[in-house]
mmCIF file of C-alpha atoms in Angstrom:
data_model
loop_
_atom_site.group_PDB
_atom_site.id
_atom_site.type_symbol
_atom_site.label_atom_id
_atom_site.label_comp_id
_atom_site.label_asym_id
_atom_site.label_seq_id
_atom_site.Cartn_x
_atom_site.Cartn_y
_atom_site.Cartn_z
ATOM 1 C CA MET A 1 -14.828 22.621 0.202
ATOM 2 C CA SER A 2 -13.025 23.736 -2.489
ATOM 3 C CA LYS A 3 -10.616 21.897 -4.271
ATOM 4 C CA VAL A 4 -7.177 21.646 -2.399
ATOM 5 C CA ASN A 5 -4.101 23.314 -4.151
ATOM 6 C CA THR A 6 -1.416 20.846 -4.121
ATOM 7 C CA LEU A 7 1.803 20.356 -6.280
ATOM 8 C CA ASP A 8 1.720 17.782 -8.829
ATOM 9 C CA SER A 9 2.474 14.530 -7.231
ATOM 10 C CA MET A 10 4.326 11.231 -7.776
ATOM 11 C CA SER A 11 2.745 7.616 -7.331
ATOM 12 C CA ILE A 12 4.318 5.125 -4.883
ATOM 13 C CA ASP A 13 6.022 2.936 -7.583
ATOM 14 C CA GLU A 14 7.535 6.179 -9.233
ATOM 15 C CA LEU A 15 9.058 7.170 -5.378
ATOM 16 C CA ARG A 16 10.392 3.513 -4.918
ATOM 17 C CA SER A 17 12.641 4.365 -7.666
ATOM 18 C CA PHE A 18 13.150 7.808 -7.128
ATOM 19 C CA ILE A 19 14.238 7.801 -3.522
ATOM 20 C CA PRO A 20 17.214 5.183 -3.781
ATOM 21 C CA LEU A 21 18.644 7.313 -6.835
ATOM 22 C CA VAL A 22 18.703 10.450 -5.207
ATOM 23 C CA GLY A 23 18.503 10.118 -1.227
ATOM 24 C CA GLY A 24 22.083 9.489 -0.692
ATOM 25 C CA GLU A 25 22.496 13.151 -1.689
ATOM 26 C CA LEU A 26 19.401 14.675 -1.336
ATOM 27 C CA THR A 27 16.700 13.933 1.497
ATOM 28 C CA VAL A 28 13.055 13.193 0.115
ATOM 29 C CA VAL A 29 9.977 14.202 2.262
ATOM 30 C CA VAL A 30 6.898 12.236 0.760
ATOM 31 C CA GLN A 31 3.642 13.706 1.956
ATOM 32 C CA SER A 32 0.160 12.209 1.720
ATOM 33 C CA GLU A 33 -2.982 11.367 3.544
ATOM 34 C CA PRO A 34 -3.313 9.088 6.139
ATOM 35 C CA GLY A 35 -3.023 5.446 5.199
ATOM 36 C CA CYS A 36 -1.464 5.665 1.852
ATOM 37 C CA GLY A 37 1.403 3.693 2.054
ATOM 38 C CA LYS A 38 4.448 6.069 2.720
ATOM 39 C CA THR A 39 5.647 4.160 5.660
ATOM 40 C CA SER A 40 5.952 1.121 3.108
ATOM 41 C CA LEU A 41 8.565 2.489 1.143
ATOM 42 C CA LEU A 42 11.106 1.187 2.980
ATOM 43 C CA SER A 43 10.345 -2.073 2.788
ATOM 44 C CA MET A 44 9.679 -1.983 -0.978
ATOM 45 C CA ILE A 45 13.388 -0.362 -1.282
ATOM 46 C CA ALA A 46 14.498 -3.405 0.740
ATOM 47 C CA GLU A 47 12.492 -5.806 -1.612
ATOM 48 C CA ASP A 48 14.107 -3.827 -4.846
ATOM 49 C CA ASN A 49 17.366 -4.210 -3.449
ATOM 50 C CA GLY A 50 17.198 -7.945 -3.275
ATOM 51 C CA ASP A 51 17.511 -7.567 0.412
ATOM 52 C CA THR A 52 15.241 -9.792 2.973
ATOM 53 C CA TRP A 53 14.366 -7.119 5.688
ATOM 54 C CA ARG A 54 10.916 -6.423 5.623
ATOM 55 C CA SER A 55 9.709 -4.583 9.004
ATOM 56 C CA PRO A 56 11.166 -3.508 12.309
ATOM 57 C CA LYS A 57 10.886 -6.724 13.684
ATOM 58 C CA ASP A 58 13.061 -8.085 11.594
ATOM 59 C CA GLY A 59 16.015 -5.925 13.450
ATOM 60 C CA VAL A 60 18.664 -3.982 11.644
ATOM 61 C CA ASP A 61 21.674 -6.051 10.755
ATOM 62 C CA ILE A 62 20.453 -8.947 8.438
ATOM 63 C CA ASP A 63 23.119 -11.390 7.078
ATOM 64 C CA GLY A 64 23.648 -11.049 3.483
ATOM 65 C CA ASP A 65 21.592 -7.634 3.025
ATOM 66 C CA LYS A 66 23.591 -5.026 1.196
ATOM 67 C CA TYR A 67 21.900 -2.299 3.578
ATOM 68 C CA ASP A 68 20.626 -1.714 7.039
ATOM 69 C CA TYR A 69 17.206 -0.493 7.011
ATOM 70 C CA ILE A 70 16.260 1.759 9.855
ATOM 71 C CA TYR A 71 12.831 3.068 10.876
ATOM 72 C CA VAL A 72 12.527 6.133 13.054
ATOM 73 C CA ASP A 73 9.288 6.612 14.600
ATOM 74 C CA CYS A 74 9.864 10.339 14.940
ATOM 75 C CA PRO A 75 7.202 11.275 17.491
ATOM 76 C CA VAL A 76 7.936 8.982 20.055
ATOM 77 C CA LYS A 77 11.321 9.329 20.092
ATOM 78 C CA ASP A 78 13.220 11.668 22.333
ATOM 79 C CA MET A 79 17.028 13.485 22.511
ATOM 80 C CA GLN A 80 18.328 10.582 24.451
ATOM 81 C CA ASP A 81 16.825 7.908 22.125
ATOM 82 C CA ILE A 82 19.059 9.267 19.208
ATOM 83 C CA GLY A 83 21.980 9.854 21.327
ATOM 84 C CA MET A 84 23.600 11.749 23.862
ATOM 85 C CA THR A 85 26.726 13.413 25.449
ATOM 86 C CA ILE A 86 28.763 11.220 27.783
ATOM 87 C CA PRO A 87 31.793 13.081 29.564
ATOM 88 C CA ASN A 88 35.352 11.230 28.632
ATOM 89 C CA HIS A 89 36.973 11.315 32.358
ATOM 90 C CA ALA A 90 40.573 10.353 30.799
ATOM 91 C CA SER A 91 40.513 13.013 28.154
ATOM 92 C CA LYS A 92 38.363 15.328 29.996
ATOM 93 C CA GLN A 93 35.957 15.969 27.000
ATOM 94 C CA LEU A 94 32.428 15.418 26.210
ATOM 95 C CA GLU A 95 31.722 12.765 23.897
ATOM 96 C CA TYR A 96 29.109 12.085 21.589
ATOM 97 C CA TYR A 97 27.077 8.445 21.780
ATOM 98 C CA VAL A 98 24.931 7.409 19.101
ATOM 99 C CA SER A 99 21.783 5.087 19.817
ATOM 100 C CA SER A 100 22.139 1.411 18.978
ATOM 101 C CA LEU A 101 19.104 2.358 16.381
ATOM 102 C CA PHE A 102 21.319 3.586 13.555
ATOM 103 C CA ASN A 103 23.627 0.410 14.009
ATOM 104 C CA LEU A 104 26.875 2.770 13.338
ATOM 105 C CA THR A 105 29.163 -0.176 14.345
ATOM 106 C CA SER A 106 28.123 -1.880 11.029
ATOM 107 C CA ASP A 107 30.056 -0.572 7.847
ATOM 108 C CA LYS A 108 26.791 -1.130 5.711
ATOM 109 C CA PRO A 109 25.181 1.856 4.096
ATOM 110 C CA LYS A 110 21.913 2.516 5.590
ATOM 111 C CA VAL A 111 18.604 3.387 4.198
ATOM 112 C CA ILE A 112 16.519 5.398 7.337
ATOM 113 C CA LEU A 113 13.096 6.233 6.712
ATOM 114 C CA LEU A 114 12.049 9.525 9.305
ATOM 115 C CA ASP A 115 8.439 8.416 9.609
ATOM 116 C CA GLU A 116 5.898 11.325 10.511
ATOM 117 C CA PHE A 117 9.094 13.543 11.004
ATOM 118 C CA MET A 118 6.959 16.651 10.624
ATOM 119 C CA LYS A 119 5.320 15.743 14.216
ATOM 120 C CA SER A 120 8.564 15.160 15.971
ATOM 121 C CA PRO A 121 9.425 17.495 18.701
ATOM 122 C CA LYS A 122 11.136 20.721 17.192
ATOM 123 C CA LEU A 123 14.255 20.287 19.432
ATOM 124 C CA LEU A 124 14.333 16.619 17.649
ATOM 125 C CA GLN A 125 14.029 18.041 14.176
ATOM 126 C CA VAL A 126 17.170 20.154 14.515
ATOM 127 C CA VAL A 127 18.736 16.843 15.324
ATOM 128 C CA PHE A 128 16.988 15.275 12.562
ATOM 129 C CA THR A 129 17.696 17.994 9.990
ATOM 130 C CA ARG A 130 21.729 17.677 10.388
ATOM 131 C CA LEU A 131 20.868 13.913 9.120
ATOM 132 C CA MET A 132 19.053 14.721 6.732
ATOM 133 C CA LEU A 133 21.468 17.456 5.295
ATOM 134 C CA GLU A 134 24.614 16.219 6.152
ATOM 135 C CA ARG A 135 24.064 12.368 6.695
ATOM 136 C CA MET A 136 25.443 12.793 10.290
ATOM 137 C CA VAL A 137 23.896 11.494 13.641
ATOM 138 C CA GLY A 138 25.325 14.579 15.980
ATOM 139 C CA ASP A 139 28.903 14.429 15.000
ATOM 140 C CA LYS A 140 28.967 10.734 13.873
ATOM 141 C CA PRO A 141 28.833 10.272 9.924
ATOM 142 C CA LEU A 142 26.932 7.739 8.229
ATOM 143 C CA VAL A 143 28.441 5.142 6.049
ATOM 144 C CA ASP A 144 28.875 6.435 2.573
ATOM 145 C CA LYS A 145 26.077 5.649 -0.120
ATOM 146 C CA SER A 146 23.502 5.709 3.024
ATOM 147 C CA ILE A 147 20.159 7.172 2.154
ATOM 148 C CA VAL A 148 18.062 8.938 4.456
ATOM 149 C CA PHE A 149 14.028 9.875 3.471
ATOM 150 C CA ALA A 150 11.340 10.873 5.397
ATOM 151 C CA SER A 151 7.303 10.966 5.605
ATOM 152 C CA SER A 152 4.656 13.387 6.884
ATOM 153 C CA ASN A 153 0.809 14.000 6.112
ATOM 154 C CA ASN A 154 -0.482 16.879 4.054
ATOM 155 C CA ALA A 155 -0.459 20.105 5.942
ATOM 156 C CA SER A 156 -4.300 20.434 4.848
ATOM 157 C CA ASP A 157 -4.931 17.034 6.747
ATOM 158 C CA GLY A 158 -4.725 18.917 9.816
ATOM 159 C CA VAL A 159 -3.115 16.567 12.067
ATOM 160 C CA GLY A 160 -0.254 18.606 13.505
ATOM 161 C CA ASP A 161 2.709 18.410 10.587
ATOM 162 C CA SER A 162 4.813 21.483 10.551
ATOM 163 C CA MET A 163 8.751 21.922 9.467
ATOM 164 C CA LEU A 164 11.323 24.620 10.248
ATOM 165 C CA ALA A 165 11.500 26.775 6.832
ATOM 166 C CA HIS A 166 14.939 26.993 6.794
ATOM 167 C CA ALA A 167 15.199 23.086 6.846
ATOM 168 C CA GLY A 168 12.472 22.849 3.921
ATOM 169 C CA ASN A 169 14.189 24.791 1.321
ATOM 170 C CA ARG A 170 17.192 22.061 1.897
ATOM 171 C CA VAL A 171 15.412 18.722 1.047
ATOM 172 C CA CYS A 172 12.799 17.816 -1.478
ATOM 173 C CA ILE A 173 9.121 17.586 -0.295
ATOM 174 C CA VAL A 174 7.068 15.687 -2.608
ATOM 175 C CA PRO A 175 3.132 14.990 -2.539
ATOM 176 C CA MET A 176 2.631 11.494 -2.606
ATOM 177 C CA LYS A 177 -0.323 10.524 -5.070
ATOM 178 C CA LYS A 178 -3.272 8.182 -3.024
ATOM 179 C CA PRO A 179 -3.638 5.070 -5.009
ATOM 180 C CA ASP A 180 -6.689 4.959 -6.969
ATOM 181 C CA ALA A 181 -9.057 1.497 -6.930
ATOM 182 C CA LYS A 182 -7.343 0.126 -10.021
ATOM 183 C CA GLU A 183 -3.788 0.727 -8.234
ATOM 184 C CA TRP A 184 -4.920 -1.010 -4.959
ATOM 185 C CA LEU A 185 -6.460 -3.555 -6.656
ATOM 186 C CA ALA A 186 -3.744 -4.650 -8.333
ATOM 187 C CA TRP A 187 -1.403 -4.515 -5.218
ATOM 188 C CA ALA A 188 -4.293 -6.252 -3.344
ATOM 189 C CA GLY A 189 -4.572 -9.195 -5.716
ATOM 190 C CA HIS A 190 -0.691 -9.601 -5.975
ATOM 191 C CA GLN A 191 0.000 -13.505 -4.870
ATOM 192 C CA VAL A 192 1.943 -13.690 -1.798
ATOM 193 C CA THR A 193 2.818 -16.651 0.602
ATOM 194 C CA ILE A 194 0.904 -16.639 4.022
ATOM 195 C CA GLY A 195 1.984 -19.279 5.952
ATOM 196 C CA ASP A 196 2.360 -22.397 4.041
ATOM 197 C CA LYS A 197 -0.555 -20.978 1.498
ATOM 198 C CA VAL A 198 -0.031 -18.716 -1.497
ATOM 199 C CA GLN A 199 -2.657 -16.533 -1.998
ATOM 200 C CA ALA A 200 -3.736 -12.686 -2.843
ATOM 201 C CA ARG A 201 -2.683 -10.204 -0.147
ATOM 202 C CA VAL A 202 -6.319 -9.220 0.589
ATOM 203 C CA SER A 203 -9.160 -11.545 0.233
ATOM 204 C CA ARG A 204 -11.761 -11.400 -2.761
ATOM 205 C CA VAL A 205 -14.566 -9.912 -0.644
ATOM 206 C CA VAL A 206 -12.939 -6.687 0.240
ATOM 207 C CA ARG A 207 -11.264 -6.335 -3.620
ATOM 208 C CA ALA A 208 -14.804 -6.989 -5.170
ATOM 209 C CA ALA A 209 -16.269 -4.049 -2.798
ATOM 210 C CA VAL A 210 -13.704 -1.803 -3.865
ATOM 211 C CA ALA A 211 -14.378 -2.510 -7.555
ATOM 212 C CA MET A 212 -17.934 -1.933 -6.991
ATOM 213 C CA PHE A 213 -17.502 1.124 -4.977
ATOM 214 C CA PRO A 214 -14.033 2.902 -6.567
ATOM 215 C CA ARG A 215 -14.950 6.561 -4.871
ATOM 216 C CA CYS A 216 -14.006 4.767 -1.562
ATOM 217 C CA LEU A 217 -10.182 5.514 -2.709
ATOM 218 C CA ALA A 218 -11.110 9.227 -3.827
ATOM 219 C CA SER A 219 -9.605 11.823 -1.775
ATOM 220 C CA TYR A 220 -11.000 14.824 0.095
ATOM 221 C CA THR A 221 -8.338 17.247 -1.806
ATOM 222 C CA GLN A 222 -10.864 16.555 -5.050
ATOM 223 C CA GLY A 223 -13.132 19.105 -3.313
ATOM 224 C CA ASP A 224 -16.543 19.595 -3.889
ATOM 225 C CA GLU A 225 -16.863 16.749 -5.994
ATOM 226 C CA GLN A 226 -16.306 14.403 -3.146
ATOM 227 C CA LYS A 227 -18.396 16.630 -0.607
ATOM 228 C CA ASP A 228 -21.038 13.720 -0.299
ATOM 229 C CA ASN A 229 -18.623 10.746 -0.329
ATOM 230 C CA PRO A 230 -19.132 9.009 3.219
ATOM 231 C CA TYR A 231 -16.137 6.472 2.718
ATOM 232 C CA ILE A 232 -13.085 8.944 2.722
ATOM 233 C CA PHE A 233 -10.897 10.809 5.220
ATOM 234 C CA ARG A 234 -11.826 14.279 5.465
ATOM 235 C CA PRO A 235 -10.070 16.868 7.798
ATOM 236 C CA THR A 236 -13.359 18.672 8.938
ATOM 237 C CA ASN A 237 -15.485 15.624 9.976
ATOM 238 C CA GLY A 238 -12.924 14.365 12.669
ATOM 239 C CA ALA A 239 -13.443 10.630 12.001
ATOM 240 C CA LEU A 240 -11.115 8.204 13.281
ATOM 241 C CA SER A 241 -12.051 5.285 10.970
ATOM 242 C CA PHE A 242 -12.419 5.606 7.282
ATOM 243 C CA VAL A 243 -11.348 3.727 4.123
ATOM 244 C CA SER A 244 -7.992 4.146 2.932
ATOM 245 C CA PRO A 245 -5.291 1.807 1.567
ATOM 246 C CA ARG A 246 -3.915 0.745 4.941
ATOM 247 C CA SER A 247 -7.490 -0.042 6.660
ATOM 248 C CA LEU A 248 -8.827 -1.987 3.664
ATOM 249 C CA ALA A 249 -5.689 -3.929 3.838
ATOM 250 C CA LYS A 250 -6.213 -3.965 7.883
ATOM 251 C CA CYS A 251 -9.763 -4.866 7.731
ATOM 252 C CA ASP A 252 -9.105 -8.155 6.124
ATOM 253 C CA VAL A 253 -8.195 -10.211 8.947
ATOM 254 C CA ILE A 254 -11.968 -9.579 10.255
ATOM 255 C CA VAL A 255 -13.637 -10.785 6.807
ATOM 256 C CA ARG A 256 -11.066 -14.107 6.774
ATOM 257 C CA ASN A 257 -12.465 -14.774 10.099
ATOM 258 C CA ARG A 258 -15.795 -13.980 9.920
ATOM 259 C CA ASP A 259 -17.110 -17.326 10.135
ATOM 260 C CA LYS A 260 -15.751 -17.550 13.639
ATOM 261 C CA LEU A 261 -17.283 -14.282 14.842
ATOM 262 C CA SER A 262 -21.102 -13.208 15.318
ATOM 263 C CA GLU A 263 -22.591 -10.864 12.819
ATOM 264 C CA ASN A 264 -22.725 -8.318 15.202
ATOM 265 C CA ALA A 265 -18.952 -8.636 15.748
ATOM 266 C CA VAL A 266 -18.123 -8.501 11.883
ATOM 267 C CA LYS A 267 -20.333 -5.440 11.615
ATOM 268 C CA VAL A 268 -19.044 -3.468 14.659
ATOM 269 C CA GLY A 269 -15.306 -4.321 13.695
ATOM 270 C CA LEU A 270 -15.482 -3.650 10.177
ATOM 271 C CA ALA A 271 -17.215 -0.010 10.944
ATOM 272 C CA GLY A 272 -14.464 0.624 13.495
ATOM 273 C CA THR A 273 -11.711 -0.120 10.720
ATOM 274 C CA VAL A 274 -13.275 1.283 7.562
ATOM 275 C CA GLY A 275 -15.649 3.388 8.752
ATOM 276 C CA ALA A 276 -19.498 2.372 8.910
ATOM 277 C CA ALA A 277 -20.534 3.281 5.442
ATOM 278 C CA PHE A 278 -18.035 0.980 3.786
ATOM 279 C CA ALA A 279 -18.587 -1.607 6.525
ATOM 280 C CA ALA A 280 -22.317 -2.023 5.376
ATOM 281 C CA ASP A 281 -21.455 -2.337 1.930
ATOM 282 C CA MET A 282 -19.305 -5.342 2.999
ATOM 283 C CA ALA A 283 -21.770 -6.980 4.959
ATOM 284 C CA ALA A 284 -24.084 -7.324 1.691
ATOM 285 C CA PHE A 285 -20.867 -8.754 -0.151
ATOM 286 C CA MET A 286 -20.271 -11.335 2.498
ATOM 287 C CA SER A 287 -24.108 -11.974 2.350
ATOM 288 C CA LEU A 288 -23.919 -12.385 -1.424
ATOM 289 C CA GLU A 289 -21.050 -14.586 -1.268
ATOM 290 C CA LYS A 290 -22.565 -17.204 0.145
ATOM 291 C CA SER A 291 -25.063 -17.954 -2.700
ATOM 292 C CA LEU A 292 -22.468 -17.505 -5.438
ATOM 293 C CA ALA A 293 -21.449 -20.870 -7.397
ATOM 294 C CA ASP A 294 -17.847 -21.810 -6.982
ATOM 295 C CA VAL A 295 -15.189 -21.563 -9.828
ATOM 296 C CA SER A 296 -14.558 -25.049 -9.898
ATOM 297 C CA ASP A 297 -18.278 -25.841 -10.822
ATOM 298 C CA ILE A 298 -18.060 -22.788 -13.250
ATOM 299 C CA VAL A 299 -14.978 -24.524 -15.070
ATOM 300 C CA LYS A 300 -17.257 -27.753 -15.640
ATOM 301 C CA HIS A 301 -20.303 -26.208 -16.488
ATOM 302 C CA PRO A 302 -19.334 -22.917 -18.022
ATOM 303 C CA ASP A 303 -22.012 -22.865 -20.687
ATOM 304 C CA THR A 304 -25.127 -23.838 -18.644
ATOM 305 C CA ILE A 305 -24.540 -22.976 -14.804
ATOM 306 C CA GLU A 306 -26.580 -19.638 -13.955
ATOM 307 C CA VAL A 307 -24.904 -16.370 -14.449
ATOM 308 C CA PRO A 308 -25.789 -13.659 -11.614
ATOM 309 C CA LYS A 309 -27.558 -10.874 -12.930
ATOM 310 C CA ASP A 310 -26.436 -9.015 -9.709
ATOM 311 C CA ILE A 311 -22.931 -6.901 -11.250
ATOM 312 C CA SER A 312 -21.421 -7.291 -7.607
ATOM 313 C CA ALA A 313 -22.011 -10.886 -7.828
ATOM 314 C CA GLN A 314 -20.366 -11.102 -11.052
ATOM 315 C CA LEU A 315 -17.229 -9.323 -9.622
ATOM 316 C CA MET A 316 -17.054 -11.556 -6.723
ATOM 317 C CA ILE A 317 -16.749 -14.600 -9.125
ATOM 318 C CA MET A 318 -14.055 -12.844 -10.992
ATOM 319 C CA PHE A 319 -11.954 -12.127 -8.470
ATOM 320 C CA GLN A 320 -12.344 -15.752 -7.273
ATOM 321 C CA ALA A 321 -10.983 -16.794 -10.782
ATOM 322 C CA VAL A 322 -7.892 -14.414 -11.061
ATOM 323 C CA ASP A 323 -7.008 -16.097 -7.705
ATOM 324 C CA VAL A 324 -7.869 -19.794 -8.643
ATOM 325 C CA LEU A 325 -7.087 -20.339 -11.976
ATOM 326 C CA GLU A 326 -4.348 -22.485 -12.743
ATOM 327 C CA THR A 327 -3.960 -23.905 -16.231
ATOM 328 C CA GLN A 328 -5.080 -22.880 -19.751
ATOM 329 C CA ASP A 329 -7.525 -25.143 -20.243
ATOM 330 C CA GLN A 330 -9.394 -23.335 -17.010
ATOM 331 C CA LEU A 331 -9.091 -20.387 -18.363
ATOM 332 C CA SER A 332 -10.644 -20.582 -21.499
ATOM 333 C CA LYS A 333 -13.452 -22.766 -20.152
ATOM 334 C CA PHE A 334 -13.841 -19.684 -17.382
ATOM 335 C CA MET A 335 -13.979 -17.348 -20.716
ATOM 336 C CA GLU A 336 -16.912 -19.058 -21.827
ATOM 337 C CA PHE A 337 -18.740 -17.929 -18.765
ATOM 338 C CA VAL A 338 -17.310 -14.570 -19.008
ATOM 339 C CA ARG A 339 -18.686 -14.230 -22.660
ATOM 340 C CA ARG A 340 -22.092 -15.389 -21.322
ATOM 341 C CA ILE A 341 -22.088 -11.855 -18.904
ATOM 342 C CA PRO A 342 -24.541 -9.389 -20.648
ATOM 343 C CA SER A 343 -22.127 -6.267 -20.173
ATOM 344 C CA GLU A 344 -18.984 -6.151 -22.239
ATOM 345 C CA GLU A 345 -17.698 -3.656 -19.463
ATOM 346 C CA VAL A 346 -18.307 -5.910 -17.133
ATOM 347 C CA GLN A 347 -16.554 -8.685 -18.891
ATOM 348 C CA SER A 348 -13.699 -6.238 -19.274
ATOM 349 C CA VAL A 349 -13.387 -6.308 -15.730
ATOM 350 C CA PHE A 350 -11.881 -10.114 -15.584
ATOM 351 C CA PHE A 351 -9.635 -8.803 -18.545
ATOM 352 C CA THR A 352 -8.105 -6.115 -16.687
ATOM 353 C CA MET A 353 -7.720 -8.132 -13.248
ATOM 354 C CA MET A 354 -5.804 -10.820 -15.546
ATOM 355 C CA MET A 355 -3.524 -8.260 -16.890
ATOM 356 C CA ARG A 356 -2.453 -6.549 -13.778
ATOM 357 C CA SER A 357 -1.658 -10.368 -11.591
ATOM 358 C CA PRO A 358 1.658 -11.651 -12.575
ATOM 359 C CA LYS A 359 0.219 -15.371 -12.628
ATOM 360 C CA GLY A 360 -2.605 -14.106 -14.552
ATOM 361 C CA ILE A 361 -0.578 -12.406 -17.175
ATOM 362 C CA ARG A 362 1.640 -15.818 -17.521
ATOM 363 C CA LEU A 363 -1.866 -17.610 -18.023
ATOM 364 C CA ALA A 364 -3.474 -15.195 -20.630
ATOM 365 C CA ARG A 365 -0.433 -13.982 -22.882
ATOM 366 C CA ASN A 366 -0.781 -17.305 -24.676
ATOM 367 C CA ASN A 367 -4.618 -18.099 -24.253
ATOM 368 C CA GLU A 368 -6.491 -18.229 -27.834
ATOM 369 C CA ASP A 369 -9.569 -17.339 -25.857
ATOM 370 C CA ILE A 370 -8.624 -14.187 -24.205
ATOM 371 C CA GLY A 371 -6.530 -13.298 -27.413
ATOM 372 C CA LYS A 372 -9.836 -13.220 -29.348
ATOM 373 C CA TRP A 373 -11.786 -11.720 -26.516
ATOM 374 C CA ALA A 374 -9.393 -8.893 -26.591
ATOM 375 C CA GLU A 375 -9.242 -8.348 -29.943
ATOM 376 C CA ALA A 376 -12.895 -8.049 -30.405
ATOM 377 C CA ASN A 377 -13.335 -5.733 -27.352
ATOM 378 C CA HIS A 378 -10.226 -3.347 -28.097
ATOM 379 C CA ASP A 379 -12.446 -0.070 -28.388
ATOM 380 C CA LEU A 380 -12.974 -0.509 -24.497
ATOM 381 C CA PHE A 381 -9.284 -0.097 -23.511
#
């Protein structure tokens, strides 16, 4: 397979800034291969606006939010889901009634995502095209300063995406870069509140596996250099389960609950989420985790506790450390252990992870041991 010809692309972080700035006048159509985070742009924009909306289950009109956030799942919509013409017997005219989906009775501006727009029926594409070009639902205008954007898969993905030619020249079609392992790990390691706990978005087992096998987030568009990659989506093999940023996050619930499941259930569940190849690699990581020293013990005995010889084990310990270290003293003690790891390149992974974590940055910024290590190893960066 030769390399797929693609335009220059934007990262998801670039798009979350680009869309709000131009989306009031120009509709951005975001394209990428499956599972790369296109849909999450709506919640990212809400977060950047300081609003509380995060998903469609939150509803549309939220008190205190500056915008109404509207998610339209285009492939499952029909004409009557958007609006319909109703006879007005008093005036003997036809009037267009818009679906409550768009909440036009509210005077708030809207941020509307037309998700999987290019998979919607052609007749609906005509209706959506007026929304994208004129900010009108039928003959009803959106509130001023409303933003409309859309998402779709790449044409080369082979999943049925197409667009009316005359409409394509009136919008801004932007290929979105698939997040690589470093970018995904920064997102996955971010501390969030889940229930009553503050923890990383994704467990350390999944993150360590991605760090050990970064090609799991390569793209088929890279051509022959990825032709033997067993992890990724490719249009030619028809596999439904593969590694993507989305499936990595989805499989975490299986990993978190593995102690309550049989070994077979974990293996089959992971294979059905991220594919058999990555599931096998993760099974090895989960087996390895049981034999590792806890970071709390490492902090107590940083100069005597055994350093694992296996690089994957070293990575697992580092991911746990990034999650649980809370004080300067703990960080300094752990750095004593890190310096005992033979490979400076592996040591640098811990430094990089700390610099990509908001909590890690706060700890590392004024830590003397981190500073000395960075000065001595600046050539690694």
